CSV table of C-alpha atoms in Angstrom, one decimal:
chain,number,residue,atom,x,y,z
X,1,UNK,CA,22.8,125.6,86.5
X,2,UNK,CA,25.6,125.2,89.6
X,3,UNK,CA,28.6,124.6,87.7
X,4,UNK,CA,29.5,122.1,90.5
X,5,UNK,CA,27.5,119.4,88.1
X,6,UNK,CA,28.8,120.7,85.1
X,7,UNK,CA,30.8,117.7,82.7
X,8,UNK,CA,34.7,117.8,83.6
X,9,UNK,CA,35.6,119.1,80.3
X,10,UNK,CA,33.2,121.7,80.1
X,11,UNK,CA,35.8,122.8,83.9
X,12,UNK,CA,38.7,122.3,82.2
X,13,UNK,CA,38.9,122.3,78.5
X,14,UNK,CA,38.8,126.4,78.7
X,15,UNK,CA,42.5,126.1,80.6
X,16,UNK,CA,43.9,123.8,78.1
X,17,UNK,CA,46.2,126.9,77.1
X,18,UNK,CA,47.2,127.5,80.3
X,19,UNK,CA,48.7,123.9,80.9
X,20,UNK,CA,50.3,124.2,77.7
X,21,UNK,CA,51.6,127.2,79.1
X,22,UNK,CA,53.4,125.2,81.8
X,23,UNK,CA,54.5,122.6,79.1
X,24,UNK,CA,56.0,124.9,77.2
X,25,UNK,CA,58.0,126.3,79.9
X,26,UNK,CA,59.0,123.0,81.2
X,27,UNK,CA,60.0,121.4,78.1
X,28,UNK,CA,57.6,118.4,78.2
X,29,UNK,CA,53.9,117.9,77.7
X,30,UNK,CA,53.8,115.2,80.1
X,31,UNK,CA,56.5,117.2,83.0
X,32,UNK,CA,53.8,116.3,85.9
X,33,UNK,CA,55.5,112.8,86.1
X,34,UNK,CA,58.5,114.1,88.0
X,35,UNK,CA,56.2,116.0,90.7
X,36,UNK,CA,55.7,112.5,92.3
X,37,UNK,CA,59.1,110.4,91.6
X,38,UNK,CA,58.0,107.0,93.7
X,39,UNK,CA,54.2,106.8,92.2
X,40,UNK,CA,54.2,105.9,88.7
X,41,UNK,CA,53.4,108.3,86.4
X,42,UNK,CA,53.6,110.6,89.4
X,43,UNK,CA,49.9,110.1,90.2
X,44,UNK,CA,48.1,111.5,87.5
X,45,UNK,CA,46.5,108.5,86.3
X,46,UNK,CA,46.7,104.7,85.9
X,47,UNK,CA,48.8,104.3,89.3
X,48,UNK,CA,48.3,101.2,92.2
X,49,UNK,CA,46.6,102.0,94.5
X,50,UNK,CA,48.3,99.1,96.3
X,51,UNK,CA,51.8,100.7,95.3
X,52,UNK,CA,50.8,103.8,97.0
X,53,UNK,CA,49.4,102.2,100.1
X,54,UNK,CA,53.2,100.7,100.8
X,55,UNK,CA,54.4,103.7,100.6
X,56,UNK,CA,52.9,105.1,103.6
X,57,UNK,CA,53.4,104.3,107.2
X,58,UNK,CA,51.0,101.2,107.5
X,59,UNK,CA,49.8,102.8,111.2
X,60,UNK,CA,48.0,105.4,108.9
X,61,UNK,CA,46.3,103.2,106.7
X,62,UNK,CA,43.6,100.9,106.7
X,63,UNK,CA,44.6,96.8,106.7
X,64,UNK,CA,44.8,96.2,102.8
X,65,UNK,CA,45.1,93.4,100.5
X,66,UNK,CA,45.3,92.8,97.3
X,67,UNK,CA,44.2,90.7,94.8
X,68,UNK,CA,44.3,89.9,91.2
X,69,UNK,CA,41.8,89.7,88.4
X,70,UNK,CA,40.5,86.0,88.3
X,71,UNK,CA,41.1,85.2,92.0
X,72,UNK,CA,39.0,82.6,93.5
X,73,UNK,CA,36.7,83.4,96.2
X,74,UNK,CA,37.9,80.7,97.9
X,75,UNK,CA,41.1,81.6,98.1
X,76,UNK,CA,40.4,85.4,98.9
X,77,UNK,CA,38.3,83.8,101.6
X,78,UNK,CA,41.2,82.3,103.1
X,79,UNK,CA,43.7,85.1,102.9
X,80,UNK,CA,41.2,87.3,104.8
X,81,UNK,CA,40.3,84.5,107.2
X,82,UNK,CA,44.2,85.0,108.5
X,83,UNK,CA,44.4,89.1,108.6
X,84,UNK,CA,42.3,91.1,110.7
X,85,UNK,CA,39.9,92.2,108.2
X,86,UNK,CA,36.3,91.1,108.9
X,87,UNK,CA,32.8,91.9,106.9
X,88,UNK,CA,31.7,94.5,106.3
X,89,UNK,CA,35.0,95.1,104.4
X,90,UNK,CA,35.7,97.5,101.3
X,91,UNK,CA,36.5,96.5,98.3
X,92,UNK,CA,38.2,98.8,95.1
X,93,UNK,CA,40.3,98.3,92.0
X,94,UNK,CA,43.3,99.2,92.3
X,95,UNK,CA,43.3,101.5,89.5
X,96,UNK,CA,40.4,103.5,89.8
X,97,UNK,CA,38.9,106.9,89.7
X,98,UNK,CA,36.4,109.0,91.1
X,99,UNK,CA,35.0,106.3,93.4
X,100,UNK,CA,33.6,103.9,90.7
X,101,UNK,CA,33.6,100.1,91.5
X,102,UNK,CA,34.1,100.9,95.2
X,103,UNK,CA,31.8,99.1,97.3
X,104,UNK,CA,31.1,98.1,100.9
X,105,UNK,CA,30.9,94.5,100.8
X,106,UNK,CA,28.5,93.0,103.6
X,107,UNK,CA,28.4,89.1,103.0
X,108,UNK,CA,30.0,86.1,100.6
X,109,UNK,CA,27.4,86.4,98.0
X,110,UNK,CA,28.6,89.9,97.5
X,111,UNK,CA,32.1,89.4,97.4
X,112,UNK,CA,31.3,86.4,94.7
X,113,UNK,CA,29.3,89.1,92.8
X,114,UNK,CA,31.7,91.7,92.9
X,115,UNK,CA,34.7,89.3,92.1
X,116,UNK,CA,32.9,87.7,89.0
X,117,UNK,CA,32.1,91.5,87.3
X,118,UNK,CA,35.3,93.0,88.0
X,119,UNK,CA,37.7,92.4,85.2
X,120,UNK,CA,40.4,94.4,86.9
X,121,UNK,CA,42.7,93.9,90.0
X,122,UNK,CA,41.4,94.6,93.5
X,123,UNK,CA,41.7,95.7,96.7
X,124,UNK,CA,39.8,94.6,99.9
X,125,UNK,CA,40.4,96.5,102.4
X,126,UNK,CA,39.5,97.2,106.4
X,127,UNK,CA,36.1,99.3,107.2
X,128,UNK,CA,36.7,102.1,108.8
X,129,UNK,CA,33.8,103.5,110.6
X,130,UNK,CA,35.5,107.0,111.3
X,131,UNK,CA,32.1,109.0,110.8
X,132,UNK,CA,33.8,112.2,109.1
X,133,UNK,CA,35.8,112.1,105.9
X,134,UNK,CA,37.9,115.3,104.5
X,135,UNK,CA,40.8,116.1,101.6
X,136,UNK,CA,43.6,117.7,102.5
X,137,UNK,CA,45.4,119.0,100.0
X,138,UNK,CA,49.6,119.0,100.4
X,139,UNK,CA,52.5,119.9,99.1
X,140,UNK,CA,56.4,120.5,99.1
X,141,UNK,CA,58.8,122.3,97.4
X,142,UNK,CA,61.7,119.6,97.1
X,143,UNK,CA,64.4,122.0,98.4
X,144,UNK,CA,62.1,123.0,101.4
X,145,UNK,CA,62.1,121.3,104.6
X,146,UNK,CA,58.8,121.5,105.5
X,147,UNK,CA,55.3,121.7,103.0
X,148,UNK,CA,52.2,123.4,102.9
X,149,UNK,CA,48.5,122.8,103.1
X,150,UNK,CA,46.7,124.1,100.3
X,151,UNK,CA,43.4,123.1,100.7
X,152,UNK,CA,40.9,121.2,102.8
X,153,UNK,CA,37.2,120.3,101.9
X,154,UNK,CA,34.6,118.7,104.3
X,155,UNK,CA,32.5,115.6,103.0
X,156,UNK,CA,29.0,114.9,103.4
X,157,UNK,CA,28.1,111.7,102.6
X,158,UNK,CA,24.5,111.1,100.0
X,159,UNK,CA,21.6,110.0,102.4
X,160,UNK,CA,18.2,110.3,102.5
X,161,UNK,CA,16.4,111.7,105.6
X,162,UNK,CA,12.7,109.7,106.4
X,163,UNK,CA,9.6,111.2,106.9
X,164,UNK,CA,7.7,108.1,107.7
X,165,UNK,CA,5.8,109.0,104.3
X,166,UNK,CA,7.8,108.1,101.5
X,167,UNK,CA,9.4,105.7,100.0
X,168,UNK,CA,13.5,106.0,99.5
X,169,UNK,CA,13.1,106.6,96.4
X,170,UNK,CA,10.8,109.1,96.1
X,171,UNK,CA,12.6,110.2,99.2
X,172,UNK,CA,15.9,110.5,96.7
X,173,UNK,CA,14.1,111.7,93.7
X,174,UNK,CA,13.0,114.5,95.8
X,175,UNK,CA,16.5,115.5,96.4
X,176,UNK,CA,18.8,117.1,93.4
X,177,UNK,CA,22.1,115.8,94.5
X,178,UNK,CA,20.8,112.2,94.5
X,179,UNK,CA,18.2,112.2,92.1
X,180,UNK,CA,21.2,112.8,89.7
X,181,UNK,CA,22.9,109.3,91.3
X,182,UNK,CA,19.6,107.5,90.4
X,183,UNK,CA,20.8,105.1,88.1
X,184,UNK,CA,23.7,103.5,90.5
X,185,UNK,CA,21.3,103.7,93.3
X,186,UNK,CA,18.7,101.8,91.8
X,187,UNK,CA,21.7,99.1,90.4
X,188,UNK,CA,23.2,99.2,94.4
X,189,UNK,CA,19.7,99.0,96.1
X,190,UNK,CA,17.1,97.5,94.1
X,191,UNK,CA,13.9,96.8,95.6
X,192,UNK,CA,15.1,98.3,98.7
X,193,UNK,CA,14.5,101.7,97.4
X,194,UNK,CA,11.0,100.9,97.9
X,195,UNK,CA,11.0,100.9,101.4
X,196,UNK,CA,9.6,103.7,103.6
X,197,UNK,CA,12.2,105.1,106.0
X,198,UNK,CA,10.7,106.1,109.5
X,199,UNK,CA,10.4,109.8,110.7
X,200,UNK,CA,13.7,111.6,110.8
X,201,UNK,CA,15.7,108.1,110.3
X,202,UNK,CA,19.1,108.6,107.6
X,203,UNK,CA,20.1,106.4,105.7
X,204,UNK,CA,23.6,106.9,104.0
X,205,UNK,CA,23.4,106.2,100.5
X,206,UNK,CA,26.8,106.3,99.5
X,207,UNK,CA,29.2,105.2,102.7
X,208,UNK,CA,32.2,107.0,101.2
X,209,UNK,CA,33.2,111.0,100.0
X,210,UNK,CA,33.1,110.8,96.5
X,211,UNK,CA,31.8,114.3,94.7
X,212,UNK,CA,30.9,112.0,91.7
X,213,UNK,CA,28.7,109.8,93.5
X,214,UNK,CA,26.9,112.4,95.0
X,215,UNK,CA,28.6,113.8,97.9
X,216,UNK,CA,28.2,117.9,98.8
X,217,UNK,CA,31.8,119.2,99.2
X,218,UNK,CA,32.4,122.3,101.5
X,219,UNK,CA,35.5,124.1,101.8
X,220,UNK,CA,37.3,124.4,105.8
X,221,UNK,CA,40.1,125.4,104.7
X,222,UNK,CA,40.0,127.9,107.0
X,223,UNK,CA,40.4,124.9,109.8
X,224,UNK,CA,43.6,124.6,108.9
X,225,UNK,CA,46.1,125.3,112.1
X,226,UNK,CA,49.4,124.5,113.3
X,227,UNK,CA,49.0,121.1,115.3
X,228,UNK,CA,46.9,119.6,111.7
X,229,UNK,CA,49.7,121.4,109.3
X,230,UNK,CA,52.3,119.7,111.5
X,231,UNK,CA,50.4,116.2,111.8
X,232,UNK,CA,49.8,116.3,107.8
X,233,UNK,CA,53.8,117.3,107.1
X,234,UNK,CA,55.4,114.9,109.6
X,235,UNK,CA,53.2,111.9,107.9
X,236,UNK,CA,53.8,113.5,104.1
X,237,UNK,CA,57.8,113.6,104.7
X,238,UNK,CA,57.9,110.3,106.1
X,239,UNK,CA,56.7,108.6,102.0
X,240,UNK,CA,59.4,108.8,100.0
X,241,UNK,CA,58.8,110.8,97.1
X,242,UNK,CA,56.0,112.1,97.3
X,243,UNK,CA,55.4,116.3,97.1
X,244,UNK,CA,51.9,116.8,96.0
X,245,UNK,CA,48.9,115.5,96.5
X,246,UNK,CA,45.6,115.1,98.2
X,247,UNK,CA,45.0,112.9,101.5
X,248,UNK,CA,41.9,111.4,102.0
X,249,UNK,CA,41.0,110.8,105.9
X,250,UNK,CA,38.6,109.5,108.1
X,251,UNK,CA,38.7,110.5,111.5
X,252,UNK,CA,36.3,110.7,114.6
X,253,UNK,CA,37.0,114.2,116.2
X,254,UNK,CA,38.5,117.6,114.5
X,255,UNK,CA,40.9,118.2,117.6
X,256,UNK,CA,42.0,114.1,117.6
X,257,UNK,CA,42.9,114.8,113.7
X,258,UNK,CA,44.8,117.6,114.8
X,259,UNK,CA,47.0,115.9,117.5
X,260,UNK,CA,47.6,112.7,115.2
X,261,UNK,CA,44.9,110.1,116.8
X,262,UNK,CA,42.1,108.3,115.8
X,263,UNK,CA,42.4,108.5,111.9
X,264,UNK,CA,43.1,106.7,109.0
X,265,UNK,CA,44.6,107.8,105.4
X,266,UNK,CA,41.9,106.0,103.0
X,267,UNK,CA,43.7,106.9,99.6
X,268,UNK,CA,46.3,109.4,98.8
X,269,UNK,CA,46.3,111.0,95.4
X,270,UNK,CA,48.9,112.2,93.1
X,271,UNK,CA,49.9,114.6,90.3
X,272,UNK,CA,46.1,113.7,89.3
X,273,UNK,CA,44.2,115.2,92.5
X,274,UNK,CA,42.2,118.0,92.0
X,275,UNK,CA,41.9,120.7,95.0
X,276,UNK,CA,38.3,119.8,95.9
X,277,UNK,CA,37.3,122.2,97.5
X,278,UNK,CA,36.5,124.1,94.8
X,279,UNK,CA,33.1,121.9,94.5
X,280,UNK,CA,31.8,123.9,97.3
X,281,UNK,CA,28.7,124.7,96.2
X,282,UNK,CA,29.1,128.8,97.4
X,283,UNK,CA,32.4,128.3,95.0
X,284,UNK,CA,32.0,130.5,91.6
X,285,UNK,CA,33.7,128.5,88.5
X,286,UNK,CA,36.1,131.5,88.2
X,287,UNK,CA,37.2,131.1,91.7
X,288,UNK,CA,37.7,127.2,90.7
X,289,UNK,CA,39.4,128.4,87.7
X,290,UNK,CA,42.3,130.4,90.2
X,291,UNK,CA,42.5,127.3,92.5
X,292,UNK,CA,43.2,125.1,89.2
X,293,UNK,CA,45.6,127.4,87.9
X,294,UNK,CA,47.6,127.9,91.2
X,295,UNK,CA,47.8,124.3,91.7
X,296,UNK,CA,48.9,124.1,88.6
X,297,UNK,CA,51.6,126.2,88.8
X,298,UNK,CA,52.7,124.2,92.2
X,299,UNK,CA,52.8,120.9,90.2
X,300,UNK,CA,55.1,122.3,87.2
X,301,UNK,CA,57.4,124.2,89.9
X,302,UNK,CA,58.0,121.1,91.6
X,303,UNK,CA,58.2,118.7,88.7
X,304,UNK,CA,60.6,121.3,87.4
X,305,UNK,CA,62.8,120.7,90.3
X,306,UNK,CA,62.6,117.4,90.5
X,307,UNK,CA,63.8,116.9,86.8
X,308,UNK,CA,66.8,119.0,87.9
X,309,UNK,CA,67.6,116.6,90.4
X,310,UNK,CA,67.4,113.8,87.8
X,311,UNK,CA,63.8,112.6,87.6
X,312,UNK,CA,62.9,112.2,84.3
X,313,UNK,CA,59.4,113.2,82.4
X,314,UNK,CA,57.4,111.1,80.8
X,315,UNK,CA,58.1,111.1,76.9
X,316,UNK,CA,55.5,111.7,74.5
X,317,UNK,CA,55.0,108.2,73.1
X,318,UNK,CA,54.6,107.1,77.1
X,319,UNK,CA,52.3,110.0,77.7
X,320,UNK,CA,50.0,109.0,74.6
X,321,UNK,CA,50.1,105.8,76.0
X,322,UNK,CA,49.0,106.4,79.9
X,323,UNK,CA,46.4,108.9,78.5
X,324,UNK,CA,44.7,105.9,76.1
X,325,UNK,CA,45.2,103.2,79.2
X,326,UNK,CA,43.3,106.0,81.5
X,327,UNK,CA,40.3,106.0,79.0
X,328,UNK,CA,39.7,102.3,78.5
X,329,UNK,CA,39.9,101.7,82.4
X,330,UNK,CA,37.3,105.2,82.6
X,331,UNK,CA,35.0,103.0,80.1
X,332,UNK,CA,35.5,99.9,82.6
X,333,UNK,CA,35.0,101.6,85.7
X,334,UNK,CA,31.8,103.5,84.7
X,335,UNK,CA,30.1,100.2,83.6
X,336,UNK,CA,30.8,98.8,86.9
């Protein structure tokens, strides 16, 4: 009954009035395009994630590469042989969404699987074995010097917890948030799910902070302090174009994060980012609703401005067009 698990239109098809609101007042259906003038379509959907990645300081990011549909393994074979990217390694599309076809990769035979399946372009990309993961949520106001942190949401990872007893599956089916990933678990795992996990030994299900592959999301916004906001706004001024958005981090210790060390930007997300920490499960779906709205409101200010400044919207036919892209690649990723 927690809204939290509740279908993504069921959030957001009651505000559809309220975005047209925004539309209305900015002229243009599609005016989020200009909120983000150096990502295309200003991040809302169907962007590179490669194109983003260059945008940002490469000391805050992983080692990435990428690589396009129809690649032979082989050849990516050779190209990581000469970077400093060894297994276990990431690999993602580089269009993607809500952490389908993301997937640690921990041998060859893997990497051959995963490369003959995707019908996409990919990334492969550095591990990074940072144990905490958070969103920060950022923005600035074009005509303002410095931004502001709106939001920051704490992610546990799924796992399963042994009791020297059960099985991992039973252990998962046991467990609401992951009896509802059952499906990919049993298509990432196999047989493995039938082993019994000693006494008080986890085992991380899902290596990475995604809310739709099963991850509990808690809100520390309240963290937030002046040494983080003025890490987070020296890195967010320093890629061009770019005024709103969610950062996605790893990092080892809260007061490292703060001073600037030991972390790493894993993906940075436009126009399109939702302020997560609204899946906090404590979170009612009217509070969610505000937190929409007001980021809402945020994103059509500063497209606004931006258009002023001569950054065009999208127009309707190219809107209509992203819109219909973003579904077929939805229908690809899921089947991943």
């Amino acid at each position: 009954m927690n809204w939290e698990y509740w279908p993504m239109q069921l959030i957001y098809y009651p505000l559809g009035l309220i975005w047209l609101y925004f539309a209305l007042k900015a002229k243009s259906l599609f005016f989020f395009n200009a909120a983000n003038p150096s990502i295309k379509n200003g991040g809302l959907a169907m962007e590179s994630k490669k194109e983003i990645y260059d945008l940002i300081p490469s000391k805050f990011i992983p080692e990435t590469l990428f690589f396009r549909h129809g690649t032979p393994v082989t050849e990516i074979l050779k190209t990581i042989a000469v970077s400093t990217i060894k297994i276990p390694f990431i690999v993602k599309p580089d269009i993607g969404m809500k952490g389908w076809g993301v997937q640690v990769i921990k041998d060859e035979i893997e990497l051959a699987s995963y490369v003959q399946n995707s019908s996409e372009n990919f990334l492969i990309q550095e591990l990074i074995n940072y144990q905490h993961e958070i969103g920060i949520f950022y923005y600035r106001f074009p005509d303002q010097p410095h931004g502001k942190i709106s939001g920051i949401v704490y992610k546990m990872f799924l796992t399963a917890k042994g009791n020297g007893m059960d099985t991992i599956l039973q252990l998962v089916k046991q467990n609401h948030r992951s009896h509802f990933q059952l499906d990919s678990l049993k298509k990432r795992y196999g047989s493995f799910l039938n082993t019994i996990l000693p006494k008080n030994e986890e085992l991380i299900l899902v290596p990475f902070g995604s809310h739709t592959l099963g991850s509990q999301f808690i809100d520390i916004s309240s963290r937030a302090n002046v040494k983080l906001f003025n890490t987070i706004d020296s890195i967010c001024k320093n890629i061009d174009g770019f005024y709103f958005g969610r950062l996605d981090i790893r990092y080892s210790d809260w007061d490292d994060l703060c001073d600037g060390k030991n972390f790493s930007i894993i993906e940075l997300n436009g126009a399109g980012s939702e302020p997560t920490h609204i899946y906090d499960h404590d979170h009612s779906l009217f509070f969610a609703w505000k937190e929409i709205i007001r980021h809402w409101n945020i994103l059509y200010k500063i497209s606004v401005l931006n258009f002023s400044r001569g950054y065009p919207y999208l127009s309707y036919q190219e809107g209509r067009k992203m819109l219909k892209a973003n579904s077929k690649m939805e229908t690809k990723l899921k089947m991943m």
